[in-house]
CSV table of C-alpha atoms in Angstrom, one decimal:
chain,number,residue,atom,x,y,z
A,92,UNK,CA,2.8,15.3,-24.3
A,93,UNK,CA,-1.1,16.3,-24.3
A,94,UNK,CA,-2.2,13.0,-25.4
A,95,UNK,CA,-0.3,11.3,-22.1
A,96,UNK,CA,-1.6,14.2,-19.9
A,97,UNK,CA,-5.0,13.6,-21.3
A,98,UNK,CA,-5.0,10.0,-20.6
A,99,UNK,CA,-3.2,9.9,-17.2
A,100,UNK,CA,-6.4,12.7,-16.6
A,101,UNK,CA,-9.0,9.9,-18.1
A,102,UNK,CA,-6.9,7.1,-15.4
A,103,UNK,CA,-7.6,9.6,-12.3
A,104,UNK,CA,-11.1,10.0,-13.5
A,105,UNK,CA,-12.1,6.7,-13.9
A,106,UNK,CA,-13.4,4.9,-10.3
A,107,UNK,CA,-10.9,2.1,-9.1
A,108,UNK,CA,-12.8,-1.0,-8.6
A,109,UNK,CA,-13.1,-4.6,-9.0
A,110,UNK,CA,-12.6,-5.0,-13.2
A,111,UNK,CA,-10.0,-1.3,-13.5
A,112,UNK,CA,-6.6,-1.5,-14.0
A,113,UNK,CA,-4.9,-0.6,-10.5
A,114,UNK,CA,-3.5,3.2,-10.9
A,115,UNK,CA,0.3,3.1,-10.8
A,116,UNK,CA,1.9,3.9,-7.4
A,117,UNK,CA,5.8,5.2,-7.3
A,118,UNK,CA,6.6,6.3,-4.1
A,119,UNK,CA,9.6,6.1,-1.7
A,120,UNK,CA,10.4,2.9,0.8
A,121,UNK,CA,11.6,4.0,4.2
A,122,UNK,CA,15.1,4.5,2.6
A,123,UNK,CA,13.6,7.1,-0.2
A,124,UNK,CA,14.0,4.5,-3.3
A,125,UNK,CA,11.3,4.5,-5.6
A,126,UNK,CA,9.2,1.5,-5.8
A,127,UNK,CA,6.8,1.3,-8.6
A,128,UNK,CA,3.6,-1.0,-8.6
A,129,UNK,CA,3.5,-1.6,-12.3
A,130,UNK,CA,6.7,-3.4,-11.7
A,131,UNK,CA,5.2,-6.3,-10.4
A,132,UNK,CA,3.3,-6.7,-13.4
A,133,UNK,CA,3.3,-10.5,-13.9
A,134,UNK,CA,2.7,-11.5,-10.3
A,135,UNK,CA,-0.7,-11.8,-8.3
A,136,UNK,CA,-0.4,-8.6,-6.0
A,137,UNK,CA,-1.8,-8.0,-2.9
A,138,UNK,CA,-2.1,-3.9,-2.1
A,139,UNK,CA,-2.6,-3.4,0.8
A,140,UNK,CA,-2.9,0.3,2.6
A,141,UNK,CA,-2.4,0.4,6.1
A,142,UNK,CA,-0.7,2.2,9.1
A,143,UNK,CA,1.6,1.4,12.2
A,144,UNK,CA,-1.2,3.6,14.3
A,145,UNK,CA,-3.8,1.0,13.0
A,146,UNK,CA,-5.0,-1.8,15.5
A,147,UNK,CA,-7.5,-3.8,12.8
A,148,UNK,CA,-4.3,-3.7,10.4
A,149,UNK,CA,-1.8,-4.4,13.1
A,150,UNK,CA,-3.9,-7.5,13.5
A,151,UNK,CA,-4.3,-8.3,9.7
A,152,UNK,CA,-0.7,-8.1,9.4
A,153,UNK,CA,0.4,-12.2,10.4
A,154,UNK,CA,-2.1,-13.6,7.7
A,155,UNK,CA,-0.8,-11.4,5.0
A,156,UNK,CA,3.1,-12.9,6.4
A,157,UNK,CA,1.0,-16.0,6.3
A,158,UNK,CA,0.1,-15.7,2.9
A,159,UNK,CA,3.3,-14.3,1.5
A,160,UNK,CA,5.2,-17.4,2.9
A,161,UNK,CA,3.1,-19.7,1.2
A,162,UNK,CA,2.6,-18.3,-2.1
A,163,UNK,CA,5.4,-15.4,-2.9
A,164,UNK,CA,7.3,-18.5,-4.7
A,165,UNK,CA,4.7,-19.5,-7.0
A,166,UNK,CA,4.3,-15.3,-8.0
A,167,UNK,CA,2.7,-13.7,-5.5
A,168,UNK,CA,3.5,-10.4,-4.1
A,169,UNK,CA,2.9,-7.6,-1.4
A,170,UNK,CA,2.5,-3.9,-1.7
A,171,UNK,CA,2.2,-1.8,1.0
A,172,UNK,CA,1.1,1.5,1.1
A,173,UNK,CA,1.4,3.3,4.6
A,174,UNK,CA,-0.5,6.1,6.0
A,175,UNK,CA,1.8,6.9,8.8
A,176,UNK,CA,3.1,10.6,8.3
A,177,UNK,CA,2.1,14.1,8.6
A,178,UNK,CA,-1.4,15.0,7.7
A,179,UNK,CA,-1.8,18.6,5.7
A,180,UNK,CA,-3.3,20.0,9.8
A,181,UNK,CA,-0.4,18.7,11.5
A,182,UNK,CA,2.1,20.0,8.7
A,183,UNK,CA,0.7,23.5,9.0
A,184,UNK,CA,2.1,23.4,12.8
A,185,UNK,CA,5.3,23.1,11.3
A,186,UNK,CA,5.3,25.8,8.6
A,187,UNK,CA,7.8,28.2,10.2
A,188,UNK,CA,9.9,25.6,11.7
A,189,UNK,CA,11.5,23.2,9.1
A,190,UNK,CA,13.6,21.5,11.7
A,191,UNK,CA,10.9,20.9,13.5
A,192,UNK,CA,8.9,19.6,10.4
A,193,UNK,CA,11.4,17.5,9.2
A,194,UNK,CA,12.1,15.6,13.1
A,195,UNK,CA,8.2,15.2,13.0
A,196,UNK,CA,8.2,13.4,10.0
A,197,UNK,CA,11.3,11.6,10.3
A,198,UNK,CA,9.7,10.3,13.6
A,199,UNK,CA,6.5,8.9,11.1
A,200,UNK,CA,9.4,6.9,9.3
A,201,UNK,CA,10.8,5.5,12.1
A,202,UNK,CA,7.4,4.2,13.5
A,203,UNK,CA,6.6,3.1,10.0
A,204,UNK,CA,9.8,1.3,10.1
A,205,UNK,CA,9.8,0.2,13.7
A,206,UNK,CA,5.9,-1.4,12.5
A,207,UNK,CA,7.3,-3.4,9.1
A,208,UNK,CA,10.0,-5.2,11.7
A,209,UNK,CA,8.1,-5.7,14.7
A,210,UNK,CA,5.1,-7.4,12.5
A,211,UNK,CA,8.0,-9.5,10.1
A,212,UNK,CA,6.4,-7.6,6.4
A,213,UNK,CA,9.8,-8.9,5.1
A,214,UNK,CA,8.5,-8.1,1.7
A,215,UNK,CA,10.3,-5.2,-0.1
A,216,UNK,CA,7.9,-3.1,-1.3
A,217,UNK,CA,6.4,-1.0,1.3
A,218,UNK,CA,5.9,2.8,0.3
A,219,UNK,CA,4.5,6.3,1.7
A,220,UNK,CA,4.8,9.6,1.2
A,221,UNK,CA,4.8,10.2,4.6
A,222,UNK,CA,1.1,12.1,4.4
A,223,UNK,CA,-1.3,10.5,6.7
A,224,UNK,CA,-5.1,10.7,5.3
A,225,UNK,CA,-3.5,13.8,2.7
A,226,UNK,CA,-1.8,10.8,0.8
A,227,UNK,CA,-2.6,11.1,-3.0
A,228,UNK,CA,-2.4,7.6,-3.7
A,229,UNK,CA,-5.2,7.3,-1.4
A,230,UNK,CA,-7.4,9.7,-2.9
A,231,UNK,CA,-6.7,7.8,-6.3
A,232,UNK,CA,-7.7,4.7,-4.7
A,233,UNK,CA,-10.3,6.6,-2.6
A,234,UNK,CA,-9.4,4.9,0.3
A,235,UNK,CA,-11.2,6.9,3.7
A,236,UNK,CA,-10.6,4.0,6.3
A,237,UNK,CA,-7.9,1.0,6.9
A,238,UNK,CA,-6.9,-1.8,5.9
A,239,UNK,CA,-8.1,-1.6,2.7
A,240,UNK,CA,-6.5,-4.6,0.4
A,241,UNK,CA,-7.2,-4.8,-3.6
A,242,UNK,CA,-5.9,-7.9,-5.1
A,243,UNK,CA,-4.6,-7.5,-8.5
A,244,UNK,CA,-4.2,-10.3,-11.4
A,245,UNK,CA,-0.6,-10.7,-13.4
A,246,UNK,CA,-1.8,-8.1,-16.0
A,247,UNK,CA,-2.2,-5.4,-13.4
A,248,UNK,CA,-6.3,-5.5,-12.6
A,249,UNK,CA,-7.8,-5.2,-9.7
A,250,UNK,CA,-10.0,-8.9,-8.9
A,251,UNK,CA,-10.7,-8.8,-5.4
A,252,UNK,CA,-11.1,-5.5,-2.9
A,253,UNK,CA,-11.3,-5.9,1.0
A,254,UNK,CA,-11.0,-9.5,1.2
A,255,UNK,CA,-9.5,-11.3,4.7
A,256,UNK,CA,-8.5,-14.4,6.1
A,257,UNK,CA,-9.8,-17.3,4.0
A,258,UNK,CA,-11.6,-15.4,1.5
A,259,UNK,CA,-8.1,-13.4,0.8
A,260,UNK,CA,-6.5,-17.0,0.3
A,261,UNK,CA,-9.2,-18.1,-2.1
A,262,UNK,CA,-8.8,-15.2,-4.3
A,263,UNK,CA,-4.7,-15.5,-4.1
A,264,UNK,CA,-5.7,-19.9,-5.1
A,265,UNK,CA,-7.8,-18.6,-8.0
A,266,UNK,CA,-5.3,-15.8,-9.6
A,267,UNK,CA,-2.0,-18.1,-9.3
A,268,UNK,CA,-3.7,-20.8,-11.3
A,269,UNK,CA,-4.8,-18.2,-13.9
């Protein structure tokens, strides 16, 4: 086991950039099933990290359905990681009151939730833990604003970061006729 501790440590040391291999995610959909990025090894993936509190990536949100209707048949995909939830401040209001906690953050699902329907991400793999800017999968992707989009090849590498619009389209073109 110290040789996979030792280079899961080396994989959260390294930056994640253009040319790395993306940093697996498995984190819960809004029904608390595991979704797993590496799974969609083979496909062109778009990650995307957003938030239904975030204008610029409520905005973003009907070229990515855009996108994902034209291409998802010819094996491209979406990931979407949310930062809706409870940051490590707001938790700390909770800490005596675990009913309390747990209505706070089941009101973050539902708004998550309420955000994937309203903007049509009829994709299936949208994850969060629920932890606002305290998300680790953030820090390992050292994301500090939204959107922030990373478009991976089939073998798992990250191509493309904060692309939009046309440029995103391009870059989706260019992988699927890898």
């Amino acid at each position: 086991t110290s040789k996979v501790l030792s280079t899961e440590a080396k994989i959260s040391a390294q930056p994640v950039g253009v040319g790395a291999e993306a940093p697996e995610i498995n984190l819960p959909n809004p029904d608390g099933k595991l979704l797993s990025l590496r799974a969609l090894r083979g496909k062109v993936v778009l990650l995307d990290f957003w938030a239904s509190w975030c204008r610029p990536c409520r905005m973003t949100n009907p070229h990515v359905v855009e996108m994902y209707k034209k291409y998802s048949s010819k094996g491209f995909d979406t990931f979407n990681v949310s930062l809706d939830g409870l940051d490590d401040k707001r938790m700390m209001m909770y800490q005596s009151d675990a009913n309390a906690l747990a209505q706070a953050t089941e009101l973050e699902r539902s708004k998550w939730k309420q955000a994937i329907k309203d903007d049509k991400l009829t994709w299936k793999n949208h994850v969060s833990e629920l932890r606002s800017w305290n998300s680790p999968v953030a820090a390992t992707y050292q994301v500090n604003s939204i959107p922030k989009t990373f478009v991976l090849d089939r073998k798992g590498v990250i191509r493309y970061q904060d692309l939009r619009g046309e440029e995103l389209e391009k870059a989706i073109k260019t992988l699927l006729a890898e």
